[in-house]
Coordinates of C-alpha atoms and ligand atoms in Angstrom, one line a residue:
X1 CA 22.4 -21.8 6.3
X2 CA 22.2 -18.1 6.6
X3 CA 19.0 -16.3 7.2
X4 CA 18.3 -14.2 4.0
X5 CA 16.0 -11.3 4.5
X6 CA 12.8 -10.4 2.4
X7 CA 11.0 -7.3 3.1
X8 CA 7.5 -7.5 0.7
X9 CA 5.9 -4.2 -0.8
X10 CA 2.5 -5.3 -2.4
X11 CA -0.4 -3.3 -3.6
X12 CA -2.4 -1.8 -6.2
X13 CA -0.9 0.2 -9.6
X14 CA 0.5 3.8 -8.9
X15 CA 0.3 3.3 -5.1
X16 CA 4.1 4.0 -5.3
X17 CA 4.8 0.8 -3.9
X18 CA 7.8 0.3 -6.7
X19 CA 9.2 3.2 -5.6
X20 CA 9.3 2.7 -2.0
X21 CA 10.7 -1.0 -2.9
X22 CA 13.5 0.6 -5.0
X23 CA 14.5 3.1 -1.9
X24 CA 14.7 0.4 0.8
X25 CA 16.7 -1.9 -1.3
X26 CA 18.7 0.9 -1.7
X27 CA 18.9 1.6 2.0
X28 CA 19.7 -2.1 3.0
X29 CA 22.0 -2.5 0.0
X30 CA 19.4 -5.6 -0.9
X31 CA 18.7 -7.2 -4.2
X32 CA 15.1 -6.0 -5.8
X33 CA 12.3 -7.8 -7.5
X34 CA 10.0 -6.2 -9.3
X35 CA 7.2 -8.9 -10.1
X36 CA 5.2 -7.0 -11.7
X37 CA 8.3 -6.4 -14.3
X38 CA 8.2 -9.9 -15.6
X39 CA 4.3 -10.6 -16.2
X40 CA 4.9 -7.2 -18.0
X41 CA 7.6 -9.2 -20.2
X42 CA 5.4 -11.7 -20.8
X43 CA 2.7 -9.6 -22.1
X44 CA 5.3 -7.9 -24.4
X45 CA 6.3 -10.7 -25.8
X46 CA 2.9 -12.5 -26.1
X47 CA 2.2 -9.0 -27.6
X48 CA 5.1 -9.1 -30.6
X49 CA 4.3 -13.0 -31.1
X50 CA 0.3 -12.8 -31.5
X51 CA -0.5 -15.2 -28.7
X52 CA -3.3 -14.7 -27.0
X53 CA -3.3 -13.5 -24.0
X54 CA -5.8 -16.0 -22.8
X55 CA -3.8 -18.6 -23.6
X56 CA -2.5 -19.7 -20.7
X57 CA -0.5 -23.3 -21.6
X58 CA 1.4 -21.6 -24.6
X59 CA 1.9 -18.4 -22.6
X60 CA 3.5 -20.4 -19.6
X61 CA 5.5 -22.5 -21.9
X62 CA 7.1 -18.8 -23.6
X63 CA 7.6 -17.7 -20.5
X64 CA 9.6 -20.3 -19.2
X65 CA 11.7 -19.7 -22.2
X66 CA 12.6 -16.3 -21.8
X67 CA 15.9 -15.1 -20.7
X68 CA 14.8 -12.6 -18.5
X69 CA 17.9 -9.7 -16.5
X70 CA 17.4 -6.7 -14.6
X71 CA 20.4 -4.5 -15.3
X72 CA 20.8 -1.0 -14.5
X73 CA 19.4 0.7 -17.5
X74 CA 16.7 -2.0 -16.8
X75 CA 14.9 -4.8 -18.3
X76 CA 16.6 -7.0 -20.9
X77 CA 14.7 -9.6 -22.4
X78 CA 16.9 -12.2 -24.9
X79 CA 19.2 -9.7 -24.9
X80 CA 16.9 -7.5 -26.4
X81 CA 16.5 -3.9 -23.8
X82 CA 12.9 -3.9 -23.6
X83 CA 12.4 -1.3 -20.9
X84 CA 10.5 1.1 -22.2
X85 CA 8.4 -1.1 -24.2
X86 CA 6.9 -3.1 -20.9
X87 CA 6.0 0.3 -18.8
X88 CA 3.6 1.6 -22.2
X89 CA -0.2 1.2 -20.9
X90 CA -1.1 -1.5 -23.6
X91 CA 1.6 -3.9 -22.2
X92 CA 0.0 -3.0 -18.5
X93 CA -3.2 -3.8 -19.3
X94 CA -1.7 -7.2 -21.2
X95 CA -0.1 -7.8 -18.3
X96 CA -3.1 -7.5 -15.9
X97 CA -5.0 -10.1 -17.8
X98 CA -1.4 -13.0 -18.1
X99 CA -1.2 -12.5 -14.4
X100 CA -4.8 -13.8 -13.6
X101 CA -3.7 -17.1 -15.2
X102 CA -2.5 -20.0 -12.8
X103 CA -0.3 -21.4 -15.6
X104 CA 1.5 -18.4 -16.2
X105 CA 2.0 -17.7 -12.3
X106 CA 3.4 -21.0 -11.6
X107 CA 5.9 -20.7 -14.5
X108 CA 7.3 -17.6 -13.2
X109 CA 7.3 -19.1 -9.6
X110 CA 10.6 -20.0 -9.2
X111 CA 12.2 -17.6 -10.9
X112 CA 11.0 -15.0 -8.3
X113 CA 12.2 -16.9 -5.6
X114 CA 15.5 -17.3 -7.3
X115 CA 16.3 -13.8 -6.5
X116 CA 16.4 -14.0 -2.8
X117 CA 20.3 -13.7 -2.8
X118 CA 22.5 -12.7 0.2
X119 CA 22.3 -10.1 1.7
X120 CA 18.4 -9.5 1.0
X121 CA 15.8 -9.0 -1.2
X122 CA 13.1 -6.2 -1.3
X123 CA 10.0 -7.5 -3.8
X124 CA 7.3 -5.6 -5.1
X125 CA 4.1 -6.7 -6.2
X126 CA 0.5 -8.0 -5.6
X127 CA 1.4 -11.5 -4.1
X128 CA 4.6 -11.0 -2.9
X129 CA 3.5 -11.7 0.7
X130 CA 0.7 -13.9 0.4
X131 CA 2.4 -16.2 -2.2
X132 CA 5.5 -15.7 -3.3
X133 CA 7.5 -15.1 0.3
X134 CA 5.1 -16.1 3.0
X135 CA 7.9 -16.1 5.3
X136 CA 9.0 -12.7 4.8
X137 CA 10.7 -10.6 7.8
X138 CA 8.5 -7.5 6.9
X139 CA 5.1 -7.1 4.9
X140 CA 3.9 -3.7 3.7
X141 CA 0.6 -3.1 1.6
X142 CA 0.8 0.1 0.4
X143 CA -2.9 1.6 -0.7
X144 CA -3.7 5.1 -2.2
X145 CA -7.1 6.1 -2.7
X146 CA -7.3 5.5 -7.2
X147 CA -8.1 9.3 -7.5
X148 CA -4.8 9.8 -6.1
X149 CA -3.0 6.8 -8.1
X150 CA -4.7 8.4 -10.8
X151 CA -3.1 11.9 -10.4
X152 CA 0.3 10.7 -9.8
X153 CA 0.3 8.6 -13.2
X154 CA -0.8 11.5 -14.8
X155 CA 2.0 13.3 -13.3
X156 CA 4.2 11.1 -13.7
X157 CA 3.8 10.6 -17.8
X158 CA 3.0 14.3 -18.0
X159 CA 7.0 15.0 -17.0
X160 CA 7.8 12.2 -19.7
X161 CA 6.1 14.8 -22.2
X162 CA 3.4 12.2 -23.0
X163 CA -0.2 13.7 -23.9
X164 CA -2.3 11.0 -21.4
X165 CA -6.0 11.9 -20.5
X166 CA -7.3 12.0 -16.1
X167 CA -10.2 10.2 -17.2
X168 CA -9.0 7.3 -19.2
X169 CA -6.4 7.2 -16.3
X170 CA -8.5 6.9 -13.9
X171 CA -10.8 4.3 -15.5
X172 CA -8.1 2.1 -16.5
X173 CA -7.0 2.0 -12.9
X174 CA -10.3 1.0 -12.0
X175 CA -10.0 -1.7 -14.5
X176 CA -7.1 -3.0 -13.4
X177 CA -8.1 -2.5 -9.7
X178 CA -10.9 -4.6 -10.4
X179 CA -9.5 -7.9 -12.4
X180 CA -6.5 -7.9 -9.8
X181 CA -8.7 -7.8 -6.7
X182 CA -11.2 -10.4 -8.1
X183 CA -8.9 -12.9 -9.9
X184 CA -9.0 -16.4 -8.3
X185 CA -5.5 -16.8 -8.4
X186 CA -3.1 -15.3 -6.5
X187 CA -5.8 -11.7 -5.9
X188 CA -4.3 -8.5 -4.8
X189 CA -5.1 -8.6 -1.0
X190 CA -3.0 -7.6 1.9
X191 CA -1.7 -10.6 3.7
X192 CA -2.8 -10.9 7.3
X193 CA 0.7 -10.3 9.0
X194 CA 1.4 -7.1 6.5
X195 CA 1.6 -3.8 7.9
X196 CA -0.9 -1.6 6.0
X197 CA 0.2 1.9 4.6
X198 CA -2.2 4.7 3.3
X199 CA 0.1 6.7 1.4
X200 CA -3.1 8.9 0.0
X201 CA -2.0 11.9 2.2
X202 CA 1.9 11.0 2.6
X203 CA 4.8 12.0 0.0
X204 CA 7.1 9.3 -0.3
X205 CA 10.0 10.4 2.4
X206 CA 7.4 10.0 4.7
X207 CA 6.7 6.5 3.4
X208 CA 9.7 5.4 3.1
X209 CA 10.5 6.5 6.7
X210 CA 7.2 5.0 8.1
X211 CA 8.7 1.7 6.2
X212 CA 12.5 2.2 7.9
X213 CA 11.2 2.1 11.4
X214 CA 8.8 -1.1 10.9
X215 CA 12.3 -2.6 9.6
X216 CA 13.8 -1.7 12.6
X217 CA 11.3 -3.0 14.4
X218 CA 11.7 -6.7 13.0
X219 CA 15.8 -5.9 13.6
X220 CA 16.5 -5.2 10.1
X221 CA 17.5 -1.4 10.9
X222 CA 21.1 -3.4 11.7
X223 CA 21.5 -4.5 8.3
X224 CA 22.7 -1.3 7.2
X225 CA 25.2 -1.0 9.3
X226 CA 26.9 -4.3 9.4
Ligands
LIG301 O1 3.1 -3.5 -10.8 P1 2.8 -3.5 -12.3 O2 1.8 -2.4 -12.7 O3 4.1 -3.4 -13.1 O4 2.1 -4.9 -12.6 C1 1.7 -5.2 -13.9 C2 0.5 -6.2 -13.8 O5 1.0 -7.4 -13.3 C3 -0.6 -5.8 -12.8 O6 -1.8 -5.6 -13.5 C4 -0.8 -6.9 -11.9 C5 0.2 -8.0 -12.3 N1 1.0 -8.4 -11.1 C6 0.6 -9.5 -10.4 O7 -0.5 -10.0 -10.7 N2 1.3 -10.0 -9.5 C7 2.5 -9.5 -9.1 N3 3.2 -10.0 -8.1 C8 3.0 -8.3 -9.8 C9 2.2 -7.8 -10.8

């Protein structure tokens, strides 16, 4: 059978890492999983049911229920576009505390690895190369100090014309941060083979190009070309 490739982009919230996923599947003409999308779907839809959040058995069993697709305009869930609903901070912070539960994980499992179709797959997430795709052609861990996450969040909602405070930002990050990097399951850590990226001091052309020459150096700068 033919070799598919997985490049992994892993690391904390607002390091940019979906971003930089989004541009090399864009570059390799690869499919893209965005992990982090789907416990975000859960949490919505744990959310507009009222169960709990800690709940992991009836949360796993909803899960596995879902019709989840990723179209263009994004996220559709039951048919239902849900989009802008899973990136609001309430859902994020829902979806923080599904993901530290090993039933809700395992239920979402295979569906990640369902979307390594030809020719590749670019996944981002927290566990993407640890877990998910141990055997992946490239790692990348991409960290930002969480003052800087912090700022570009702001930023980022600021432009959407959304009134958001530095400081709440910042702590809620921290929160995050914290329950992702200490969770039993599955933690946010850099696997050892990943190449680790400080994208602090770096806009994300120079990212993305520090990313395009460690694919070339595991001979996927062919891809785009063949
Ligand atoms: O990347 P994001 O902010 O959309 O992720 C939302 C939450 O999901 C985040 O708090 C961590 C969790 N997550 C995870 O545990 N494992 C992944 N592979 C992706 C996201």
């Amino acid at each position: 059978m033919k070799h598919i490739p997985v490049i992994t982009v892993d690391g904390p919230s607002g390091s940019g890492k979906g971003t930089l996923a989004a541009r090399l599947a864009e570059h390799f003409g690869f499919h893209l999983l965005d992990s982090g999308a789907l416990y975000r779907v859960v949490a919505a839809a744990a959310l507009a049911r009222g169960t709990p959040l800690d709940d992991g058995a009836a949360l796993a069993e909803m899960a596995q229920a879902l019709n989840i697709r990723f179209e263009a305009d994004g996220v559709h869930v039951d048919g239902v576009h849900l989009e802008a609903r899973i990136r609001e901070e309430a859902v994020g912070e829902g979806a923080s505390r599904v993901a530290a539960l090993p039933q809700v994980r395992a239920a979402i499992h295979d569906l990640q690895l369902s979307f390594r179709q030809p020719p590749g797959l670019v996944a981002d997430g927290r566990d993407m190369g640890t877990v998910v795709f141990p055997g992946a052609d490239l790692k990348i861990f991409l960290e930002a100090s969480v003052e800087a996450r912090a700022q570009r969040r702001y930023n980022q909602l600021k432009n959407k014309g959304l009134s958001v405070s530095l400081p709440a930002l910042l702590a809620s990050l921290q929160e995050r941060d914290e329950r992702d990097r200490g969770r039993a399951v599955s933690p946010l850590e850099p696997a050892k083979d990943a190449h680790v990226i400080d994208s602090t001091a770096m806009d994300i052309d120079a990212v993305v190009s520090v990313a395009l020459q460690l694919a070339a150096g595991v001979g996927l700068g062919k891809t785009a070309q063949t």
